[in-house]
mmCIF file of C-alpha atoms in Angstrom:
data_model
loop_
_atom_site.group_PDB
_atom_site.id
_atom_site.type_symbol
_atom_site.label_atom_id
_atom_site.label_comp_id
_atom_site.label_asym_id
_atom_site.label_seq_id
_atom_site.Cartn_x
_atom_site.Cartn_y
_atom_site.Cartn_z
ATOM 1 C CA MET A 1 82.469 113.781 -14.567
ATOM 2 C CA GLU A 2 81.090 117.083 -15.659
ATOM 3 C CA GLY A 3 77.968 116.849 -17.840
ATOM 4 C CA THR A 4 77.582 113.091 -17.563
ATOM 5 C CA GLY A 5 74.582 113.149 -15.261
ATOM 6 C CA GLU A 6 76.500 111.099 -12.676
ATOM 7 C CA ALA A 7 76.616 112.542 -9.174
ATOM 8 C CA ARG A 8 80.084 112.751 -7.624
ATOM 9 C CA THR A 9 80.765 111.969 -4.016
ATOM 10 C CA ASP A 10 81.950 114.804 -1.737
ATOM 11 C CA GLU A 11 85.602 113.673 -1.999
ATOM 12 C CA SER A 12 85.695 113.812 -5.778
ATOM 13 C CA GLN A 13 83.731 117.006 -6.413
ATOM 14 C CA ARG A 14 86.525 118.545 -8.500
ATOM 15 C CA PRO A 15 87.130 117.199 -12.011
ATOM 16 C CA GLU A 16 90.215 115.044 -12.304
ATOM 17 C CA PRO A 17 92.857 115.718 -14.960
ATOM 18 C CA GLY A 18 91.586 114.319 -18.241
ATOM 19 C CA ASP A 19 87.861 114.403 -17.334
ATOM 20 C CA GLU A 20 87.234 117.290 -19.728
ATOM 21 C CA ILE A 21 88.858 115.415 -22.600
ATOM 22 C CA ILE A 22 86.932 112.231 -21.837
ATOM 23 C CA ALA A 23 83.677 114.227 -21.771
ATOM 24 C CA LEU A 24 84.391 115.400 -25.344
ATOM 25 C CA ARG A 25 83.850 111.892 -26.747
ATOM 26 C CA VAL A 26 80.150 112.813 -26.909
ATOM 27 C CA VAL A 27 79.377 116.434 -27.825
ATOM 28 C CA SER A 28 76.639 118.246 -25.901
ATOM 29 C CA ASN A 29 74.068 118.121 -28.735
ATOM 30 C CA THR A 30 74.493 114.363 -29.109
ATOM 31 C CA ARG A 31 74.414 113.913 -25.333
ATOM 32 C CA LYS A 32 71.127 115.849 -25.178
ATOM 33 C CA GLN A 33 69.680 113.756 -28.033
ATOM 34 C CA TYR A 34 70.649 110.515 -26.261
ATOM 35 C CA GLU A 35 69.155 111.718 -22.979
ATOM 36 C CA THR A 36 65.900 112.708 -24.719
ATOM 37 C CA THR A 37 65.720 109.276 -26.361
ATOM 38 C CA LEU A 38 66.435 107.540 -23.055
ATOM 39 C CA ALA A 39 63.754 109.614 -21.277
ATOM 40 C CA ARG A 40 61.187 108.522 -23.896
ATOM 41 C CA LEU A 41 62.214 104.888 -23.487
ATOM 42 C CA VAL A 42 61.991 105.151 -19.687
ATOM 43 C CA ARG A 43 58.449 106.588 -19.925
ATOM 44 C CA TRP A 44 57.424 103.594 -22.033
ATOM 45 C CA LEU A 45 59.195 101.125 -19.750
ATOM 46 C CA GLU A 46 57.425 102.559 -16.683
ATOM 47 C CA THR A 47 54.127 101.242 -18.062
ATOM 48 C CA GLU A 48 55.288 98.149 -19.965
ATOM 49 C CA HIS A 49 58.236 96.853 -17.886
ATOM 50 C CA PRO A 50 58.260 98.764 -14.556
ATOM 51 C CA ALA A 51 60.971 96.523 -13.079
ATOM 52 C CA SER A 52 63.344 97.847 -15.770
ATOM 53 C CA VAL A 53 63.215 101.383 -14.362
ATOM 54 C CA ASP A 54 65.065 102.514 -11.241
ATOM 55 C CA SER A 55 64.720 106.096 -9.970
ATOM 56 C CA GLY A 56 63.657 107.371 -13.399
ATOM 57 C CA ARG A 57 66.544 105.694 -15.239
ATOM 58 C CA LEU A 58 67.072 102.406 -17.039
ATOM 59 C CA ALA A 59 67.775 99.604 -14.587
ATOM 60 C CA LEU A 60 70.970 98.135 -15.987
ATOM 61 C CA PRO A 61 71.817 95.559 -17.117
ATOM 62 C CA LEU A 62 68.806 95.223 -19.402
ATOM 63 C CA SER A 63 67.500 91.765 -20.125
ATOM 64 C CA VAL A 64 67.588 90.641 -23.747
ATOM 65 C CA SER A 65 63.776 90.525 -23.908
ATOM 66 C CA VAL A 66 63.408 94.080 -22.538
ATOM 67 C CA CYS A 67 66.060 95.405 -24.924
ATOM 68 C CA LYS A 68 64.295 93.688 -27.835
ATOM 69 C CA SER A 69 60.994 95.237 -26.711
ATOM 70 C CA LEU A 70 62.625 98.692 -26.584
ATOM 71 C CA LEU A 71 63.981 98.356 -30.107
ATOM 72 C CA ASN A 72 60.663 97.029 -31.404
ATOM 73 C CA PHE A 73 58.771 99.883 -29.699
ATOM 74 C CA SER A 74 61.145 102.395 -31.283
ATOM 75 C CA SER A 75 60.713 100.955 -34.773
ATOM 76 C CA VAL A 76 57.089 102.130 -35.115
ATOM 77 C CA LYS A 77 56.037 105.760 -35.605
ATOM 78 C CA ARG A 78 53.830 107.153 -32.863
ATOM 79 C CA SER A 79 51.914 110.324 -32.073
ATOM 80 C CA ARG A 80 53.227 112.818 -29.518
ATOM 81 C CA HIS A 81 51.190 110.927 -26.928
ATOM 82 C CA GLY A 82 52.849 107.584 -27.703
ATOM 83 C CA VAL A 83 49.926 106.121 -29.648
ATOM 84 C CA GLU A 84 50.926 104.043 -32.664
ATOM 85 C CA ASN A 85 49.975 105.628 -35.999
ATOM 86 C CA VAL A 86 47.211 103.943 -37.998
ATOM 87 C CA PRO A 87 47.983 102.579 -40.531
ATOM 88 C CA ARG A 88 51.264 101.378 -39.030
ATOM 89 C CA GLN A 89 54.283 103.339 -40.203
ATOM 90 C CA TYR A 90 57.895 102.458 -39.536
ATOM 91 C CA ASN A 91 60.723 104.759 -38.516
ATOM 92 C CA SER A 92 63.858 105.141 -40.588
ATOM 93 C CA TYR A 93 66.929 103.034 -39.954
ATOM 94 C CA ALA A 94 68.660 106.166 -38.614
ATOM 95 C CA THR A 95 66.069 106.377 -35.820
ATOM 96 C CA ILE A 96 66.765 102.813 -34.683
ATOM 97 C CA SER A 97 70.493 103.423 -34.955
ATOM 98 C CA GLY A 98 70.072 106.442 -32.663
ATOM 99 C CA VAL A 99 68.174 104.357 -30.100
ATOM 100 C CA GLN A 100 70.909 101.723 -30.177
ATOM 101 C CA SER A 101 73.549 104.412 -29.673
ATOM 102 C CA ALA A 102 71.580 105.897 -26.755
ATOM 103 C CA ILE A 103 71.451 102.493 -25.042
ATOM 104 C CA LYS A 104 75.205 102.025 -25.556
ATOM 105 C CA TYR A 105 75.791 105.572 -24.269
ATOM 106 C CA GLU A 106 73.873 104.811 -21.060
ATOM 107 C CA TYR A 107 75.961 101.715 -20.395
ATOM 108 C CA THR A 108 79.186 103.661 -21.048
ATOM 109 C CA GLU A 109 78.165 106.575 -18.824
ATOM 110 C CA ARG A 110 77.510 104.196 -15.961
ATOM 111 C CA GLY A 111 80.801 102.386 -16.505
ATOM 112 C CA MET A 112 79.164 99.078 -17.398
ATOM 113 C CA ALA A 113 79.981 96.642 -20.178
ATOM 114 C CA LEU A 114 77.195 96.070 -22.685
ATOM 115 C CA GLY A 115 77.359 92.286 -22.516
ATOM 116 C CA SER A 116 77.702 89.908 -25.435
ATOM 117 C CA GLU A 117 74.005 88.919 -25.524
ATOM 118 C CA ILE A 118 72.858 92.560 -25.798
ATOM 119 C CA GLU A 119 75.591 93.344 -28.360
ATOM 120 C CA THR A 120 74.472 90.373 -30.453
ATOM 121 C CA LEU A 121 70.813 91.381 -30.160
ATOM 122 C CA ILE A 122 71.572 94.961 -31.222
ATOM 123 C CA ALA A 123 73.640 93.768 -34.213
ATOM 124 C CA GLU A 124 70.992 91.266 -35.325
ATOM 125 C CA PHE A 125 68.094 93.703 -34.841
ATOM 126 C CA SER A 126 70.040 96.344 -36.749
ATOM 127 C CA ALA A 127 70.711 94.026 -39.699
ATOM 128 C CA GLY A 128 67.110 92.815 -39.767
ATOM 129 C CA TYR A 129 65.697 96.320 -39.508
ATOM 130 C CA LYS A 130 67.939 97.541 -42.323
ATOM 131 C CA ARG A 131 66.455 94.762 -44.483
ATOM 132 C CA LYS A 132 62.897 95.661 -43.327
ATOM 133 C CA VAL A 133 63.416 99.312 -44.328
ATOM 134 C CA ALA A 134 64.791 98.258 -47.735
ATOM 135 C CA GLN A 135 61.728 96.042 -48.315
ATOM 136 C CA LEU A 136 59.356 98.834 -47.276
ATOM 137 C CA ARG A 137 61.090 101.259 -49.632
ATOM 138 C CA SER A 138 60.996 98.854 -52.567
ATOM 139 C CA SER A 139 57.280 98.198 -52.007
ATOM 140 C CA GLY A 140 56.545 101.933 -51.726
ATOM 141 C CA GLU A 141 55.354 101.756 -48.102
ATOM 142 C CA LEU A 142 58.260 103.914 -46.910
ATOM 143 C CA ARG A 143 59.292 107.062 -48.722
ATOM 144 C CA ILE A 144 62.713 106.937 -50.290
ATOM 145 C CA MET A 145 63.481 110.351 -48.800
ATOM 146 C CA GLU A 146 62.814 109.024 -45.265
ATOM 147 C CA GLY A 147 65.769 109.516 -42.943
ATOM 148 C CA LYS A 148 68.772 111.260 -44.402
ATOM 149 C CA ALA A 149 68.082 112.504 -47.922
ATOM 150 C CA PRO A 150 70.619 111.564 -50.602
ATOM 151 C CA MET A 151 72.511 114.351 -52.342
ATOM 152 C CA SER A 152 70.925 115.534 -55.555
ATOM 153 C CA VAL A 153 72.849 115.523 -58.815
ATOM 154 C CA ALA A 154 71.275 118.830 -59.827
ATOM 155 C CA GLY A 155 73.704 120.570 -57.458
#
């Protein structure tokens, strides 16, 4: 398919009817954002879990422990060089949601099912992280304006 990053074989070089419509399920800006997120995750995996990388891409299917490590890694703010900020700061829920979507996108682009264990892990991590962010906000450790800012009533 055009723009999916998947290489076509010689026989199927031309797009098939409907490929353009299927490609529209993810707009180009979102696709680029997912690919940037996945590239960052692959760089981290190359040092922490090298067996989970194949030819510069995620080696699918991911194990539950590797997926959990990816989500945990993504939950903490880091410098441009990947070094964790001191004192530890956490990313917004929207950041983790984006990482989860990027992982799901990669599975979809490769035509693979996510698997019930990974789906369960993502749902449980998401619910737990949402609670973590709420606790950090109520204790003042995370700014209330972090992530998407609420609309003001001042107009």
